[in-house]
JSON list of C-alpha atoms and ligand atoms in Angstrom, two decimals:
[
{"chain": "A", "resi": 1, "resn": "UNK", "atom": "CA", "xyz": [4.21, -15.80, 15.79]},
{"chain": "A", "resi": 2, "resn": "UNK", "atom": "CA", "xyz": [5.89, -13.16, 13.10]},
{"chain": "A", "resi": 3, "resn": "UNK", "atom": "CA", "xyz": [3.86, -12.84, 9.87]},
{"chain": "A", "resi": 4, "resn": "UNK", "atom": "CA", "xyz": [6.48, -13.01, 7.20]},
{"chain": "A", "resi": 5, "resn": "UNK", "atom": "CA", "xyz": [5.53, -9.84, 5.48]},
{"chain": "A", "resi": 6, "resn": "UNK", "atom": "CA", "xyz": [6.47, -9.95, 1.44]},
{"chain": "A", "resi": 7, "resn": "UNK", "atom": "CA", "xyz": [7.50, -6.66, -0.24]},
{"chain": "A", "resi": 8, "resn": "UNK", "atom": "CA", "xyz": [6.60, -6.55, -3.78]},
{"chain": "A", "resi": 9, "resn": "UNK", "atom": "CA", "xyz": [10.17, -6.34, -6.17]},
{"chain": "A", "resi": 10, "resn": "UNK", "atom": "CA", "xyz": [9.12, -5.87, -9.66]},
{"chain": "A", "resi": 11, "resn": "UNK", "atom": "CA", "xyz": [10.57, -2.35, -9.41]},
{"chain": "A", "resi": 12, "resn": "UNK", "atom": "CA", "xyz": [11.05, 0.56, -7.01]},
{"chain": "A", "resi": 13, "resn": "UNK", "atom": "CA", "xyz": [12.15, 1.32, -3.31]},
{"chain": "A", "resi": 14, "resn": "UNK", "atom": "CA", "xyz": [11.98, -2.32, -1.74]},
{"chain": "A", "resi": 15, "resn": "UNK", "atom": "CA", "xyz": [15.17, -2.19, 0.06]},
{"chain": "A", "resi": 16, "resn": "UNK", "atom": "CA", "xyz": [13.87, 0.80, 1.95]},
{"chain": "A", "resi": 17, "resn": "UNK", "atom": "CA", "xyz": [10.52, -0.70, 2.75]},
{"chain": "A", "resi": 18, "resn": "UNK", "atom": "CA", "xyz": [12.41, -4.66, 3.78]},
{"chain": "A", "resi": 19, "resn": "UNK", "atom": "CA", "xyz": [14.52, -2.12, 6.30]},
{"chain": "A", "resi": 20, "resn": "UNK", "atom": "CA", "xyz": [11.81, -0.02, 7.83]},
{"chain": "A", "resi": 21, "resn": "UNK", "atom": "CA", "xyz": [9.35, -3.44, 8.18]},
{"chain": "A", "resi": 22, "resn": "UNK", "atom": "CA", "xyz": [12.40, -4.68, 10.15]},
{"chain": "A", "resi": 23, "resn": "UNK", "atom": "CA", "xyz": [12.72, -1.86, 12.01]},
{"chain": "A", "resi": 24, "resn": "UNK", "atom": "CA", "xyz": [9.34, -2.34, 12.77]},
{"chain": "A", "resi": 25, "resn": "UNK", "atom": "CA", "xyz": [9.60, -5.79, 14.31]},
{"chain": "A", "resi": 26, "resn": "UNK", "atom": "CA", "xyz": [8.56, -7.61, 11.30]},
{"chain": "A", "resi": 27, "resn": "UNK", "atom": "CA", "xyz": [10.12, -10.35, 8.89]},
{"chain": "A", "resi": 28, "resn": "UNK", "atom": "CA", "xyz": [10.46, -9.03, 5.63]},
{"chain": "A", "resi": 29, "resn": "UNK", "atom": "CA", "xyz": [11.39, -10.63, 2.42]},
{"chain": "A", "resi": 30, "resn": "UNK", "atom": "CA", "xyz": [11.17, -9.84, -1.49]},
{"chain": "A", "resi": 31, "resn": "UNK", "atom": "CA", "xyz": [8.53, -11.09, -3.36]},
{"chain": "A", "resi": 32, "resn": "UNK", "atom": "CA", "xyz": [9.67, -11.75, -6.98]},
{"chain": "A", "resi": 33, "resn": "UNK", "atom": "CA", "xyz": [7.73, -15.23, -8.53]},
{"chain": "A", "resi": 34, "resn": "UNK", "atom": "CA", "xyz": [4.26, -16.94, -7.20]},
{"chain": "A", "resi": 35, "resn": "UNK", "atom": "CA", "xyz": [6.16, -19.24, -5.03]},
{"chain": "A", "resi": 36, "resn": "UNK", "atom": "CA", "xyz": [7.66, -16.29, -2.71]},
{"chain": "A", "resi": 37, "resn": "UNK", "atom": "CA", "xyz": [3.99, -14.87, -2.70]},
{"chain": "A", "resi": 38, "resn": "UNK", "atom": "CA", "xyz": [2.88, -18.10, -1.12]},
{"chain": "A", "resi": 39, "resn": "UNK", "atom": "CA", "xyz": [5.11, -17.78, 1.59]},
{"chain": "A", "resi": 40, "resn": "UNK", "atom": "CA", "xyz": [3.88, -13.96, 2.50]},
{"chain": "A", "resi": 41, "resn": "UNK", "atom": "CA", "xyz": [1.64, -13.88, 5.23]},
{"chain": "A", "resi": 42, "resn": "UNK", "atom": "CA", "xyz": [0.87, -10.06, 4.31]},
{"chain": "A", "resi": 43, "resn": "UNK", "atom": "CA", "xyz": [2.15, -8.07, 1.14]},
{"chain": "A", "resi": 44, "resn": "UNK", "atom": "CA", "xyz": [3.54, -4.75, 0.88]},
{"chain": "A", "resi": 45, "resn": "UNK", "atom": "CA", "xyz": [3.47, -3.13, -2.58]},
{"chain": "A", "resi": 46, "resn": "UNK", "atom": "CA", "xyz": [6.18, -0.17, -2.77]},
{"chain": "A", "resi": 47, "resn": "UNK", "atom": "CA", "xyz": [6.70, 3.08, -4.65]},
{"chain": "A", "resi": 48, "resn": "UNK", "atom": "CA", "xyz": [7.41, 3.34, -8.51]},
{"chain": "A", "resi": 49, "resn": "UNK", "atom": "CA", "xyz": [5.98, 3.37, -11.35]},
{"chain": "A", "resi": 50, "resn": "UNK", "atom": "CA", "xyz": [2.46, 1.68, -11.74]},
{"chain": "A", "resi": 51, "resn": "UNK", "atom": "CA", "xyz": [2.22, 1.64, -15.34]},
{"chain": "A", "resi": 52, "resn": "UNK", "atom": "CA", "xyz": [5.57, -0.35, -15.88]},
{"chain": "A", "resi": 53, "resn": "UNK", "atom": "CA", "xyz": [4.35, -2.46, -12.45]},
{"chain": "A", "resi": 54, "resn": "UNK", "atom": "CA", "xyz": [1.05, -3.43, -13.81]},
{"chain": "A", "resi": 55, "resn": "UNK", "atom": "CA", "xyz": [2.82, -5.39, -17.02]},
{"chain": "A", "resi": 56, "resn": "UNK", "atom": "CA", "xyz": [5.49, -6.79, -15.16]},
{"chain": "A", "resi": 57, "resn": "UNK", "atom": "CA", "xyz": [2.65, -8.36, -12.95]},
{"chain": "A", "resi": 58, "resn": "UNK", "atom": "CA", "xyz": [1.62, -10.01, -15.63]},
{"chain": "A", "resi": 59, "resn": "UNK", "atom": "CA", "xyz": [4.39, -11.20, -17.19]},
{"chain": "A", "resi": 60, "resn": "UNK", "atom": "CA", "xyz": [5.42, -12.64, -13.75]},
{"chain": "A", "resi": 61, "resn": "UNK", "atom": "CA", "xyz": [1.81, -14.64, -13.01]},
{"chain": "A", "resi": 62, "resn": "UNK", "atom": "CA", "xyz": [1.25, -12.31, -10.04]},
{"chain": "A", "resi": 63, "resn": "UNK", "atom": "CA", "xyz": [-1.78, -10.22, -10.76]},
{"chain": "A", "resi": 64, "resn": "UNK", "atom": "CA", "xyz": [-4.60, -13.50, -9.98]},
{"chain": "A", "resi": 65, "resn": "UNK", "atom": "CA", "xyz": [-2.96, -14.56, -6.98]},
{"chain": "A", "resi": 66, "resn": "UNK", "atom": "CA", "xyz": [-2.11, -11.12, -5.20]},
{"chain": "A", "resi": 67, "resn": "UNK", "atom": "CA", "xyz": [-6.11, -10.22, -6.26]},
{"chain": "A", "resi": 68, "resn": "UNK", "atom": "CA", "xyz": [-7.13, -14.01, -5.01]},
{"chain": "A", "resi": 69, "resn": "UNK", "atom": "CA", "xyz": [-5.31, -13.53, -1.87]},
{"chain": "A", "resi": 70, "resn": "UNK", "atom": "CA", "xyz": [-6.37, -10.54, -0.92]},
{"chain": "A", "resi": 71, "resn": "UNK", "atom": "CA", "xyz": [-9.67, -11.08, -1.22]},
{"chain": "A", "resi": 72, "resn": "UNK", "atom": "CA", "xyz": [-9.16, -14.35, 0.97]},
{"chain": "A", "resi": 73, "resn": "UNK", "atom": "CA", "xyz": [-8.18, -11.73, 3.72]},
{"chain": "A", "resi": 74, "resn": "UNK", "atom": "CA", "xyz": [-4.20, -10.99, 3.08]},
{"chain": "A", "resi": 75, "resn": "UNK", "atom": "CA", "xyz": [-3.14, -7.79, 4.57]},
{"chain": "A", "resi": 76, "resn": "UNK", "atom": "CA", "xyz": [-1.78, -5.78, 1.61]},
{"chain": "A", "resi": 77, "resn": "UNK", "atom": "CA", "xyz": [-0.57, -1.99, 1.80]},
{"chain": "A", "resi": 78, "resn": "UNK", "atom": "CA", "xyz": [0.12, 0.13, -1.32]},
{"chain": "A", "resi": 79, "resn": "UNK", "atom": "CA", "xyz": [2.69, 3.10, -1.24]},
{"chain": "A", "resi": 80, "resn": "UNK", "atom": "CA", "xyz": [2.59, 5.80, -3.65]},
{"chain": "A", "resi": 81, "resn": "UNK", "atom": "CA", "xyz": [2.46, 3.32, -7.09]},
{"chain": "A", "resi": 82, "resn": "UNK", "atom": "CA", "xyz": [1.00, 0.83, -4.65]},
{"chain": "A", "resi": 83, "resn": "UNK", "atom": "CA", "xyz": [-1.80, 2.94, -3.81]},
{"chain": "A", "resi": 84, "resn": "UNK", "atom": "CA", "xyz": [-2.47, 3.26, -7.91]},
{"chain": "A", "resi": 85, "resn": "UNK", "atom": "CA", "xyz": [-2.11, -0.68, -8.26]},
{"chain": "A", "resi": 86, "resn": "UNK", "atom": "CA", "xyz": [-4.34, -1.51, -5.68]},
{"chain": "A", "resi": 87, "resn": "UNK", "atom": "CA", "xyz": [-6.90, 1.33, -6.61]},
{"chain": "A", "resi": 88, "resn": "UNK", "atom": "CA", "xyz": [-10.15, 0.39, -8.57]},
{"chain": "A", "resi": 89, "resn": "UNK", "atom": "CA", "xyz": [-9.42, 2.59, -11.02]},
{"chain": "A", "resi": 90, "resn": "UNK", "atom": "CA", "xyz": [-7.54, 5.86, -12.35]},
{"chain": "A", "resi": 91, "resn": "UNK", "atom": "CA", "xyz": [-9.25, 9.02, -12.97]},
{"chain": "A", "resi": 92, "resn": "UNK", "atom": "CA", "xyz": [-9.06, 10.35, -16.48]},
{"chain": "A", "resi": 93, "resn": "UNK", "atom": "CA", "xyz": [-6.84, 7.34, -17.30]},
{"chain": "A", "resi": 94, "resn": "UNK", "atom": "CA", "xyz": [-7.97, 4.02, -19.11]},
{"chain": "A", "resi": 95, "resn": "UNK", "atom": "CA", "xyz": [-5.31, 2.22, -16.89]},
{"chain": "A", "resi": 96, "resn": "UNK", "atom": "CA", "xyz": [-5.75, -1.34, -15.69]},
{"chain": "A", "resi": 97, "resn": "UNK", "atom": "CA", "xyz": [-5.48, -1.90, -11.96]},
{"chain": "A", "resi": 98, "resn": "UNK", "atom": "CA", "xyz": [-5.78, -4.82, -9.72]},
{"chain": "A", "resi": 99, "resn": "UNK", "atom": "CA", "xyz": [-8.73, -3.31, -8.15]},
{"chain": "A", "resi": 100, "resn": "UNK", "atom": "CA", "xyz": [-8.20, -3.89, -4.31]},
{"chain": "A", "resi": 101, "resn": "UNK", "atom": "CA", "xyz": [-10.01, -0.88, -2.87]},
{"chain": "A", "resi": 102, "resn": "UNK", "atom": "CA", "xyz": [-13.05, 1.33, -3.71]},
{"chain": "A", "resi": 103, "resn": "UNK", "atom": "CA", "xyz": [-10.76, 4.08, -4.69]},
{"chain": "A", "resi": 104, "resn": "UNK", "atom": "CA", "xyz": [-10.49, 6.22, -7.41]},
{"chain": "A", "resi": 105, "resn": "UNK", "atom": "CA", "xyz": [-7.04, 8.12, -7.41]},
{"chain": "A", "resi": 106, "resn": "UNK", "atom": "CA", "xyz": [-5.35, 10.89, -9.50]},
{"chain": "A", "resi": 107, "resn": "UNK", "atom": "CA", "xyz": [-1.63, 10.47, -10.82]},
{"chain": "A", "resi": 108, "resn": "UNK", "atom": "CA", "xyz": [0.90, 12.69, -10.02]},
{"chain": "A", "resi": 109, "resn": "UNK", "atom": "CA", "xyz": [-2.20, 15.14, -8.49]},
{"chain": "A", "resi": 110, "resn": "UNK", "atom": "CA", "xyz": [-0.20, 17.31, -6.17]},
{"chain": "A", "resi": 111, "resn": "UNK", "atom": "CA", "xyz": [1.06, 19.75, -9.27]},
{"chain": "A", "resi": 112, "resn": "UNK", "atom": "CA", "xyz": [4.52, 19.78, -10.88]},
{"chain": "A", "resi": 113, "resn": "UNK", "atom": "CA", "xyz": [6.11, 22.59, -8.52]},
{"chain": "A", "resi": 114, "resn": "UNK", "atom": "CA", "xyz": [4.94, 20.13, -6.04]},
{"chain": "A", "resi": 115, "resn": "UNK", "atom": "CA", "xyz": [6.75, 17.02, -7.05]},
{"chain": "A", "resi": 116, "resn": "UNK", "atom": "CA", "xyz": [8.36, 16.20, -4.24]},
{"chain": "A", "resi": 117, "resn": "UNK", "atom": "CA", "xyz": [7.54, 17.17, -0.56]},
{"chain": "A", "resi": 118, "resn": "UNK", "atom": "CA", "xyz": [7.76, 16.43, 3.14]},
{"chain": "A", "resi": 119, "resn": "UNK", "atom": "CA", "xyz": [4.33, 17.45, 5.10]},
{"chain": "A", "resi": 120, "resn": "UNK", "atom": "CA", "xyz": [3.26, 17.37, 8.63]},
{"chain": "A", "resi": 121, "resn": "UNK", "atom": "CA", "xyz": [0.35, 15.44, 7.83]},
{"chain": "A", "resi": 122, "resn": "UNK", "atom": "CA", "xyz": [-2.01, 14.81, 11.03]},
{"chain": "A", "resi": 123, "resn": "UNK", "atom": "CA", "xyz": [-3.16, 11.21, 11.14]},
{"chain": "A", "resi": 124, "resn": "UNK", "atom": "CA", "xyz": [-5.49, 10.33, 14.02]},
{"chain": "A", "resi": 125, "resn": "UNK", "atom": "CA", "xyz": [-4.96, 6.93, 13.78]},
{"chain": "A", "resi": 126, "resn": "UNK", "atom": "CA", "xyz": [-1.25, 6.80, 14.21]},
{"chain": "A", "resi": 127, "resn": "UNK", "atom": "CA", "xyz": [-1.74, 9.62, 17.26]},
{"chain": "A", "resi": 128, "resn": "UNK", "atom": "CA", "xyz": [0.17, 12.65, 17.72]},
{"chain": "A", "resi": 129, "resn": "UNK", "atom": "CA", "xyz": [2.63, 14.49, 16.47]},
{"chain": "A", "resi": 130, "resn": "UNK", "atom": "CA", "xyz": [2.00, 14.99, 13.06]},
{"chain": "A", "resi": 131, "resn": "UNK", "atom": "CA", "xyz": [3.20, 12.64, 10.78]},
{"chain": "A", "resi": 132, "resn": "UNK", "atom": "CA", "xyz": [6.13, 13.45, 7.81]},
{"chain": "A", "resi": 133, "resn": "UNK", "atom": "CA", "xyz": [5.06, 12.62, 5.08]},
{"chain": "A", "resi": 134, "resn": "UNK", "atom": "CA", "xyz": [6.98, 12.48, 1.77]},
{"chain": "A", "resi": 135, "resn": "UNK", "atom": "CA", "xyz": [5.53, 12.40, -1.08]},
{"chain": "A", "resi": 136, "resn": "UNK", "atom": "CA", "xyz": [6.91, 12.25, -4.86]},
{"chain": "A", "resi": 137, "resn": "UNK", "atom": "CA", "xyz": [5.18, 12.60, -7.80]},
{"chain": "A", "resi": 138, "resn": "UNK", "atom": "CA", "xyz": [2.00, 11.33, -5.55]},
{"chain": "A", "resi": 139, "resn": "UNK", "atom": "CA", "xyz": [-1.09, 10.72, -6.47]},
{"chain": "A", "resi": 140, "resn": "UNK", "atom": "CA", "xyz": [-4.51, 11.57, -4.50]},
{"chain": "A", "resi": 141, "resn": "UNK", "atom": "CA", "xyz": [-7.65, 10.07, -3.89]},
{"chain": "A", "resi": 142, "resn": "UNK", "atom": "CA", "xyz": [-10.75, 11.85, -5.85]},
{"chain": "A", "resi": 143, "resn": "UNK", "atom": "CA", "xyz": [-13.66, 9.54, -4.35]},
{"chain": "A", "resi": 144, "resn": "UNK", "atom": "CA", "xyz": [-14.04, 6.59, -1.73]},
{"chain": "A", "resi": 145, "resn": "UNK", "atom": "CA", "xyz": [-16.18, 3.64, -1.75]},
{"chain": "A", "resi": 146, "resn": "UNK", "atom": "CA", "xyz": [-19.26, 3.10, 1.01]},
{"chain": "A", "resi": 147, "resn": "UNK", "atom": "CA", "xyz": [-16.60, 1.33, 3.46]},
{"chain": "A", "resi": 148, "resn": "UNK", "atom": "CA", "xyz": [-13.41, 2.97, 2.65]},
{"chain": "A", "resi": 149, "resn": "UNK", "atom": "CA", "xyz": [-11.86, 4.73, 5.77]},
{"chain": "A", "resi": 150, "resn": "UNK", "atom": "CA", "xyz": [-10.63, 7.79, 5.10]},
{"chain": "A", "resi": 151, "resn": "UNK", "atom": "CA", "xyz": [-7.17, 8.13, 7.35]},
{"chain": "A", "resi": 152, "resn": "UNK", "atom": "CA", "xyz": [-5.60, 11.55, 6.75]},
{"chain": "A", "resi": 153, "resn": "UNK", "atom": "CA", "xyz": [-5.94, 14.55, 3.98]},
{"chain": "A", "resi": 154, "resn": "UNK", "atom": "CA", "xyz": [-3.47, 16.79, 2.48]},
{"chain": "A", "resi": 155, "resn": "UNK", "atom": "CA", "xyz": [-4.50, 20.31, 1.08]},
{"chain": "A", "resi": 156, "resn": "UNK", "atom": "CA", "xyz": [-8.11, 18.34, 1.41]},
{"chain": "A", "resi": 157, "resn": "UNK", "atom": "CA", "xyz": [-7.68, 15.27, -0.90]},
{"chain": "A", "resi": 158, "resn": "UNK", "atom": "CA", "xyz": [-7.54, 11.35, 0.54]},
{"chain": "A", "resi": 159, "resn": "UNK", "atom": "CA", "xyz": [-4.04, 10.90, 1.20]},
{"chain": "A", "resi": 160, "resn": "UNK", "atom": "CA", "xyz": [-3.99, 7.38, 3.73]},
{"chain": "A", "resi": 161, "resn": "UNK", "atom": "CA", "xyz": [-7.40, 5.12, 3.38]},
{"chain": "A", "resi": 162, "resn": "UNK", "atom": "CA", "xyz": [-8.52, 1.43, 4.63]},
{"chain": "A", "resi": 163, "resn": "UNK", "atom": "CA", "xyz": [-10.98, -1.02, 3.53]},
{"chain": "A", "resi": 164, "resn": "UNK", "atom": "CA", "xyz": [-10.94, -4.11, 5.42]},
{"chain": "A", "resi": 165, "resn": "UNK", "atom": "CA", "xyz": [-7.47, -5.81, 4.83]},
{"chain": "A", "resi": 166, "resn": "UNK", "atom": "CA", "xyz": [-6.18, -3.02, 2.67]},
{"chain": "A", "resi": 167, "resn": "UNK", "atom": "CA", "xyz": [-4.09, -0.37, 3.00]},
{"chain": "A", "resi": 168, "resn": "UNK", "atom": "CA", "xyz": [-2.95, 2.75, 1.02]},
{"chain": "A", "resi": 169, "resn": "UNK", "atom": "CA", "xyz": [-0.83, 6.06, 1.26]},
{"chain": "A", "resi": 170, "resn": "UNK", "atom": "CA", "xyz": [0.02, 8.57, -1.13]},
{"chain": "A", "resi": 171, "resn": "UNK", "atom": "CA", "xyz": [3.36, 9.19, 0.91]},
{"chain": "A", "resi": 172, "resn": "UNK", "atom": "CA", "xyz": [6.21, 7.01, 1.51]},
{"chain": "A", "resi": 173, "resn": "UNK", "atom": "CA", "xyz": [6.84, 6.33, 5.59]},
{"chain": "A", "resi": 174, "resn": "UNK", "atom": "CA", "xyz": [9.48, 4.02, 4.33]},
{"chain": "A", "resi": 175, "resn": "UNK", "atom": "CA", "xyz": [11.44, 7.05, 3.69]},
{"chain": "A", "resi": 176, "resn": "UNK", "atom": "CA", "xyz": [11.55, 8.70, 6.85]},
{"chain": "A", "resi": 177, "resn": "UNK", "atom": "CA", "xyz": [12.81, 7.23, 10.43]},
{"chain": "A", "resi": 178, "resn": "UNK", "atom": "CA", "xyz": [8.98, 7.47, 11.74]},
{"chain": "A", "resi": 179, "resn": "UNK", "atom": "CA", "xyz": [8.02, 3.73, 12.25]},
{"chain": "A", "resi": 180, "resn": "UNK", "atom": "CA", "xyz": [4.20, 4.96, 13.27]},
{"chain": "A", "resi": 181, "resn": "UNK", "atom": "CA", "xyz": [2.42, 3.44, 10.18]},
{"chain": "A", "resi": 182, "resn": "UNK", "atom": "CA", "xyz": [4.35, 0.30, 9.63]},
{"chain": "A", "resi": 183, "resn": "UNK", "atom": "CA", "xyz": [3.59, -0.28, 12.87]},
{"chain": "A", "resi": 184, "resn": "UNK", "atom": "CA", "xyz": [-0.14, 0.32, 12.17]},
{"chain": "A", "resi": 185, "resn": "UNK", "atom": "CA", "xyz": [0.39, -1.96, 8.78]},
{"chain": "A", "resi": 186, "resn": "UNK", "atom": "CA", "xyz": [1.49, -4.41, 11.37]},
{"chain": "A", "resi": 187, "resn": "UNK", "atom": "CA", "xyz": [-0.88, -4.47, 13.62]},
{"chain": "A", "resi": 188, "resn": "UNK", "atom": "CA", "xyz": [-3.41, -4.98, 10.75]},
{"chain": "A", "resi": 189, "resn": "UNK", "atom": "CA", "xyz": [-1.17, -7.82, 10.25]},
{"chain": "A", "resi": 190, "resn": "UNK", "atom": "CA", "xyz": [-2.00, -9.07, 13.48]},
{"chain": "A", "resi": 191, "resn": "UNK", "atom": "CA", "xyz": [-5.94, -8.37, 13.23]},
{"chain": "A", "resi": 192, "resn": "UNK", "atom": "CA", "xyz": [-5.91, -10.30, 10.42]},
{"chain": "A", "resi": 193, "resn": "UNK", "atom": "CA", "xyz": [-4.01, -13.38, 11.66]},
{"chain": "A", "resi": 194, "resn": "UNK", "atom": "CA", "xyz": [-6.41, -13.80, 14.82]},
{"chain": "A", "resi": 195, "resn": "UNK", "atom": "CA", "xyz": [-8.95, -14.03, 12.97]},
{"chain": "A", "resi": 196, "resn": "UNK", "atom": "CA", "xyz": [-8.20, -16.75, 10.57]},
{"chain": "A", "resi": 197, "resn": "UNK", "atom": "CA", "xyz": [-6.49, -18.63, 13.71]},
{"chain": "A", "resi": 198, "resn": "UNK", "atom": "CA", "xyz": [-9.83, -17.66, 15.24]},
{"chain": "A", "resi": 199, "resn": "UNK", "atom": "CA", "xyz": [-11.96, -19.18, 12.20]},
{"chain": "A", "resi": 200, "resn": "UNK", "atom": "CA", "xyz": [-9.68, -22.56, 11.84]},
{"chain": "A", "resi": 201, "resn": "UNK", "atom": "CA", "xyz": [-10.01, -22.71, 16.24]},
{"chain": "A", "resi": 202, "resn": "UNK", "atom": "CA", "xyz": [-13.64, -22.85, 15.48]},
{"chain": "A", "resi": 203, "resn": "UNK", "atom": "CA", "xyz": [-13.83, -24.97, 12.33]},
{"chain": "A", "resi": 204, "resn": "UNK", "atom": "CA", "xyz": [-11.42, -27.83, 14.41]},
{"chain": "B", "resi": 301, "resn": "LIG", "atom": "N1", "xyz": [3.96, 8.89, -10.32]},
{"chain": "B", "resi": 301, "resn": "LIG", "atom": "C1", "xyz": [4.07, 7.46, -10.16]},
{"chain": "B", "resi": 301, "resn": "LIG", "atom": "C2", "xyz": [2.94, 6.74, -10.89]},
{"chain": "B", "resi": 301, "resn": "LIG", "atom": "O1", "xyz": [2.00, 7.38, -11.26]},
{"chain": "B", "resi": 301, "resn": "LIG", "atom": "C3", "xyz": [4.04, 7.10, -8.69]},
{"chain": "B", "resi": 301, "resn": "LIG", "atom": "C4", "xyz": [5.21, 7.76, -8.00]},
{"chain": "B", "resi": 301, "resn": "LIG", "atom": "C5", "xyz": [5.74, 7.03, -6.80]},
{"chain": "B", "resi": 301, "resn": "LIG", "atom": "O2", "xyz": [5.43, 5.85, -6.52]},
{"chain": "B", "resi": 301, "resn": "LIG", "atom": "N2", "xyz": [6.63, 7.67, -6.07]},
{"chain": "B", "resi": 301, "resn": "LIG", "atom": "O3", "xyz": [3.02, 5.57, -11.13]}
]
């Protein structure tokens, strides 16, 4: 069975992220209004500007049921903005998240002579070679919760992290023709499927 995977589309790079999920082997679809959220098995929230993304979350009815969904166990992965979104909160900044991971991240960390870059970023999980990453205007990750996985560091700051059913990364794979971390998005997809087929199996 293919999870339909949604991809947030409030604002920023969603056609890039619907293309590379394809590419990937998944079904991907824009998520716009509560009713297309319903019909995501997993949710994908792209690049942007988190700010501007926060409101419109609001103003759309989105922010409860992403947050109730996720914690019922919805895969969710945050690029970039996503990352912000889903972080618990935003050093130095009195900016409201949704709070989705133990994370506290910097905006726009990597320096202004650094806004935009492509890195061979070594990421165990995903297996060699080196990853490339791009990253604009990124932010980093400044501490991690108890049970927040720590996936791969640039210049020694969080950069990819995992808690349970959530995902995050500074950089943007969507960008690049290297399908190695959608495919490990997907595969959390997966993980996360058996086991609530597993839990109904049991309850029936
Ligand atoms: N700098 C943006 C922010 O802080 C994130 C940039 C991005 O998603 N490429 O919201």
């Amino acid at each position: 069975m293919t999870t339909n995977v949604g991809v947030l589309a409030l604002q920023g790079d969603v056609d890039e992220h619907i293309a590379a999920l394809e590419r990937a082997g998944a079904a991907a679809f824009a998520v716009k209004t509560p009713a297309d959220l319903e019909r995501a098995g997993a949710l994908v929230i792209p690049g942007g500007e988190s700010t501007a993304v926060m409101k419109l979350l609001e103003r759309f009815g989105l922010k409860e049921p992403i947050v109730h969904r996720v914690a019922a166990g919805m895969p969710l992965w945050g690029t970039c903005m996503g990352m912000i979104v889903a972080a618990r909160d935003v050093a130095d900044l009195n900016q409201p998240t949704l709070g989705l991971i133990d994370i506290t991240v910097r905006r726009n960390a990597f320096g202004r002579q650094n806004e935009s870059a492509e890195v061979a970023l070594p990421i165990a999980a995903v297996g060699a070679p080196p990853f490339p990453a791009v990253f604009i205007r990124a932010p980093w990750i400044e501490r991690c919760g108890p049970n927040v996985e720590l996936l791969a560091k640039r210049d020694g700051h969080g950069v990819m992290v995992r808690e349970r059913n959530v995902l995050a990364t500074s950089f943007h794979p969507e960008l690049t023709s290297d399908r190695r971390v959608h495919r490990y998005f997907l595969a959390m997809v997966e993980q996360f499927a058996e086991r609530v087929k597993g839990k109904s199996s049991t309850a029936a």
